[in-house]
């Protein structure tokens, strides 16, 4: 069976699939399916059974979720292993904007919220599982950036765009171009605007 190849017109500069269809967003706006897509992206091709064991889930349920992802083109079959379908994806990740139409807005905001909640747990897990094992140079390089600024919506989007451009040369670097001593580093960035609040009327 031929492996899926992503439409180059739908990939951004770092190989992320640009989502625009609400069906795609809704398919991923489920914590289990989002985790499953991440696993296939990092470890695929993999069978439903192998993925289910990793996630401690029922293989039949995992297969159903994979079929949902397949129905919107996020994963595809890549041959078989001892009679079991192996699943893969041809994209590095996903990218989406919140569109103007109400259906698209709801789907995109639901997916964004699921992603924010899912990845919020990663720093705490890192503290318990990875930080104690780090060599001194890596412990010193790890850290947190926390700032509270007054920005316009356009300025905030501009900061995100600049960060994407800053990381692009690293996310697209070929294996043979990586220097000695590299390690996998996860960089998380949260951009959390505060809702406008009514200011108390001045007493006079």
mmCIF file of N, CA and C in Angstrom, residues 55-113:
data_model
loop_
_atom_site.group_PDB
_atom_site.id
_atom_site.type_symbol
_atom_site.label_atom_id
_atom_site.label_comp_id
_atom_site.label_asym_id
_atom_site.label_seq_id
_atom_site.Cartn_x
_atom_site.Cartn_y
_atom_site.Cartn_z
ATOM 1 N N UNK A 55 -0.810 3.837 25.146
ATOM 2 C CA UNK A 55 -1.786 4.730 25.759
ATOM 3 C C UNK A 55 -2.643 4.041 26.820
ATOM 4 N N UNK A 56 -2.425 2.731 26.993
ATOM 5 C CA UNK A 56 -3.225 1.960 27.940
ATOM 6 C C UNK A 56 -4.712 2.049 27.597
ATOM 7 N N UNK A 57 -5.007 1.854 26.330
ATOM 8 C CA UNK A 57 -6.384 1.912 25.836
ATOM 9 C C UNK A 57 -6.713 0.619 25.088
ATOM 10 N N UNK A 58 -7.984 0.407 24.814
ATOM 11 C CA UNK A 58 -8.432 -0.760 24.079
ATOM 12 C C UNK A 58 -8.083 -0.612 22.600
ATOM 13 N N UNK A 59 -7.454 -1.620 21.975
ATOM 14 C CA UNK A 59 -7.070 -1.501 20.560
ATOM 15 C C UNK A 59 -8.238 -1.198 19.630
ATOM 16 N N UNK A 60 -9.416 -1.790 19.911
ATOM 17 C CA UNK A 60 -10.570 -1.531 19.044
ATOM 18 C C UNK A 60 -10.985 -0.064 19.108
ATOM 19 N N UNK A 61 -10.931 0.521 20.304
ATOM 20 C CA UNK A 61 -11.262 1.940 20.457
ATOM 21 C C UNK A 61 -10.239 2.811 19.735
ATOM 22 N N UNK A 62 -8.968 2.449 19.868
ATOM 23 C CA UNK A 62 -7.915 3.211 19.191
ATOM 24 C C UNK A 62 -8.096 3.130 17.680
ATOM 25 N N UNK A 63 -8.458 1.954 17.185
ATOM 26 C CA UNK A 63 -8.679 1.805 15.751
ATOM 27 C C UNK A 63 -9.822 2.694 15.288
ATOM 28 N N UNK A 64 -10.890 2.784 16.080
ATOM 29 C CA UNK A 64 -12.008 3.664 15.732
ATOM 30 C C UNK A 64 -11.547 5.121 15.657
ATOM 31 N N UNK A 65 -10.757 5.545 16.614
ATOM 32 C CA UNK A 65 -10.266 6.925 16.615
ATOM 33 C C UNK A 65 -9.339 7.179 15.422
ATOM 34 N N UNK A 66 -8.541 6.182 15.075
ATOM 35 C CA UNK A 66 -7.663 6.332 13.906
ATOM 36 C C UNK A 66 -8.475 6.469 12.624
ATOM 37 N N UNK A 67 -9.586 5.758 12.562
ATOM 38 C CA UNK A 67 -10.445 5.861 11.379
ATOM 39 C C UNK A 67 -11.057 7.259 11.276
ATOM 40 N N UNK A 68 -11.364 7.882 12.414
ATOM 41 C CA UNK A 68 -11.856 9.260 12.387
ATOM 42 C C UNK A 68 -10.775 10.185 11.833
ATOM 43 N N UNK A 69 -9.541 10.017 12.309
ATOM 44 C CA UNK A 69 -8.439 10.840 11.807
ATOM 45 C C UNK A 69 -8.185 10.568 10.325
ATOM 46 N N UNK A 70 -8.315 9.306 9.929
ATOM 47 C CA UNK A 70 -8.126 8.957 8.514
ATOM 48 C C UNK A 70 -9.189 9.613 7.643
ATOM 49 N N UNK A 71 -10.414 9.722 8.160
ATOM 50 C CA UNK A 71 -11.527 10.251 7.359
ATOM 51 C C UNK A 71 -11.314 11.701 6.949
ATOM 52 N N UNK A 72 -10.461 12.424 7.681
ATOM 53 C CA UNK A 72 -10.181 13.818 7.330
ATOM 54 C C UNK A 72 -8.739 13.985 6.852
ATOM 55 N N UNK A 73 -8.067 12.875 6.550
ATOM 56 C CA UNK A 73 -6.754 12.941 5.929
ATOM 57 C C UNK A 73 -5.594 13.243 6.854
ATOM 58 N N UNK A 74 -5.783 13.060 8.174
ATOM 59 C CA UNK A 74 -4.696 13.357 9.116
ATOM 60 C C UNK A 74 -3.751 12.181 9.315
ATOM 61 N N UNK A 75 -4.242 10.965 9.126
ATOM 62 C CA UNK A 75 -3.389 9.777 9.135
ATOM 63 C C UNK A 75 -3.812 8.896 7.973
ATOM 64 N N UNK A 76 -2.965 7.909 7.662
ATOM 65 C CA UNK A 76 -3.275 7.009 6.564
ATOM 66 C C UNK A 76 -2.630 5.655 6.841
ATOM 67 N N UNK A 77 -3.128 4.631 6.167
ATOM 68 C CA UNK A 77 -2.539 3.306 6.293
ATOM 69 C C UNK A 77 -1.206 3.266 5.549
ATOM 70 N N UNK A 78 -0.239 2.543 6.145
ATOM 71 C CA UNK A 78 1.085 2.416 5.536
ATOM 72 C C UNK A 78 1.511 0.961 5.554
ATOM 73 N N UNK A 79 0.710 0.108 4.944
ATOM 74 C CA UNK A 79 1.035 -1.306 4.906
ATOM 75 C C UNK A 79 0.558 -2.023 6.150
ATOM 76 N N UNK A 80 1.005 -3.272 6.299
ATOM 77 C CA UNK A 80 0.591 -4.086 7.428
ATOM 78 C C UNK A 80 1.806 -4.695 8.119
ATOM 79 N N UNK A 81 1.611 -5.099 9.360
ATOM 80 C CA UNK A 81 2.630 -5.785 10.158
ATOM 81 C C UNK A 81 1.965 -7.006 10.789
ATOM 82 N N UNK A 82 2.299 -8.200 10.274
ATOM 83 C CA UNK A 82 1.694 -9.437 10.756
ATOM 84 C C UNK A 82 0.162 -9.370 10.697
ATOM 85 N N UNK A 83 -0.309 -8.836 9.607
ATOM 86 C CA UNK A 83 -1.740 -8.770 9.382
ATOM 87 C C UNK A 83 -2.428 -7.564 10.000
ATOM 88 N N UNK A 84 -1.693 -6.747 10.753
ATOM 89 C CA UNK A 84 -2.284 -5.564 11.378
ATOM 90 C C UNK A 84 -1.902 -4.313 10.592
ATOM 91 N N UNK A 85 -2.872 -3.420 10.428
ATOM 92 C CA UNK A 85 -2.617 -2.168 9.717
ATOM 93 C C UNK A 85 -1.627 -1.317 10.496
ATOM 94 N N UNK A 86 -0.685 -0.735 9.793
ATOM 95 C CA UNK A 86 0.245 0.226 10.386
ATOM 96 C C UNK A 86 -0.187 1.626 9.943
ATOM 97 N N UNK A 87 -0.127 2.570 10.881
ATOM 98 C CA UNK A 87 -0.616 3.930 10.632
ATOM 99 C C UNK A 87 0.538 4.918 10.651
ATOM 100 N N UNK A 88 0.420 5.910 9.783
ATOM 101 C CA UNK A 88 1.435 6.955 9.715
ATOM 102 C C UNK A 88 0.793 8.277 9.339
ATOM 103 N N UNK A 89 1.569 9.349 9.465
ATOM 104 C CA UNK A 89 1.150 10.646 8.947
ATOM 105 C C UNK A 89 2.339 11.262 8.239
ATOM 106 N N UNK A 90 2.065 12.066 7.253
ATOM 107 C CA UNK A 90 3.127 12.644 6.440
ATOM 108 C C UNK A 90 3.438 14.081 6.824
ATOM 109 N N UNK A 91 2.933 14.546 7.961
ATOM 110 C CA UNK A 91 3.133 15.948 8.341
ATOM 111 C C UNK A 91 3.920 16.032 9.644
ATOM 112 N N UNK A 92 4.606 17.153 9.840
ATOM 113 C CA UNK A 92 5.386 17.366 11.062
ATOM 114 C C UNK A 92 4.505 17.794 12.233
ATOM 115 N N UNK A 93 3.428 18.490 11.938
ATOM 116 C CA UNK A 93 2.533 18.997 12.975
ATOM 117 C C UNK A 93 1.348 19.664 12.310
ATOM 118 N N UNK A 94 0.642 20.488 13.068
ATOM 119 C CA UNK A 94 -0.514 21.185 12.516
ATOM 120 C C UNK A 94 -0.410 22.677 12.813
ATOM 121 N N UNK A 95 -1.083 23.449 11.983
ATOM 122 C CA UNK A 95 -1.162 24.898 12.166
ATOM 123 C C UNK A 95 -2.570 25.319 11.754
ATOM 124 N N UNK A 96 -3.170 26.205 12.534
ATOM 125 C CA UNK A 96 -4.501 26.685 12.152
ATOM 126 C C UNK A 96 -4.728 28.084 12.707
ATOM 127 N N UNK A 97 -5.601 28.801 12.047
ATOM 128 C CA UNK A 97 -6.061 30.107 12.475
ATOM 129 C C UNK A 97 -7.548 30.006 12.803
ATOM 130 N N UNK A 98 -8.039 30.890 13.663
ATOM 131 C CA UNK A 98 -9.473 30.930 13.928
ATOM 132 C C UNK A 98 -10.137 31.704 12.789
ATOM 133 N N UNK A 99 -10.996 31.054 12.004
ATOM 134 C CA UNK A 99 -11.594 31.727 10.844
ATOM 135 C C UNK A 99 -12.740 32.648 11.239
ATOM 136 N N UNK A 100 -13.354 33.261 10.236
ATOM 137 C CA UNK A 100 -14.434 34.217 10.482
ATOM 138 C C UNK A 100 -15.786 33.537 10.672
ATOM 139 N N UNK A 101 -16.020 32.422 9.967
ATOM 140 C CA UNK A 101 -17.352 31.820 10.013
ATOM 141 C C UNK A 101 -17.607 31.166 11.367
ATOM 142 N N UNK A 102 -18.855 31.204 11.858
ATOM 143 C CA UNK A 102 -19.166 30.690 13.199
ATOM 144 C C UNK A 102 -18.788 29.228 13.413
ATOM 145 N N UNK A 103 -19.044 28.362 12.416
ATOM 146 C CA UNK A 103 -18.721 26.944 12.572
ATOM 147 C C UNK A 103 -17.214 26.748 12.703
ATOM 148 N N UNK A 104 -16.464 27.435 11.843
ATOM 149 C CA UNK A 104 -15.016 27.332 11.904
ATOM 150 C C UNK A 104 -14.459 27.903 13.194
ATOM 151 N N UNK A 105 -15.035 29.013 13.651
ATOM 152 C CA UNK A 105 -14.589 29.613 14.914
ATOM 153 C C UNK A 105 -14.740 28.640 16.071
ATOM 154 N N UNK A 106 -15.906 28.003 16.158
ATOM 155 C CA UNK A 106 -16.160 27.087 17.263
ATOM 156 C C UNK A 106 -15.201 25.903 17.228
ATOM 157 N N UNK A 107 -15.015 25.331 16.034
ATOM 158 C CA UNK A 107 -14.128 24.174 15.890
ATOM 159 C C UNK A 107 -12.689 24.547 16.243
ATOM 160 N N UNK A 108 -12.230 25.701 15.755
ATOM 161 C CA UNK A 108 -10.849 26.124 16.007
ATOM 162 C C UNK A 108 -10.630 26.446 17.483
ATOM 163 N N UNK A 109 -11.602 27.087 18.110
ATOM 164 C CA UNK A 109 -11.441 27.425 19.531
ATOM 165 C C UNK A 109 -11.500 26.171 20.400
ATOM 166 N N UNK A 110 -12.348 25.220 20.027
ATOM 167 C CA UNK A 110 -12.378 23.960 20.763
ATOM 168 C C UNK A 110 -11.035 23.243 20.666
ATOM 169 N N UNK A 111 -10.461 23.178 19.463
ATOM 170 C CA UNK A 111 -9.164 22.527 19.287
ATOM 171 C C UNK A 111 -8.082 23.267 20.049
ATOM 172 N N UNK A 112 -8.087 24.593 19.973
ATOM 173 C CA UNK A 112 -7.091 25.377 20.699
ATOM 174 C C UNK A 112 -7.160 25.115 22.197
ATOM 175 N N UNK A 113 -8.364 25.036 22.742
ATOM 176 C CA UNK A 113 -8.525 24.805 24.172
ATOM 177 C C UNK A 113 -8.062 23.405 24.580
#
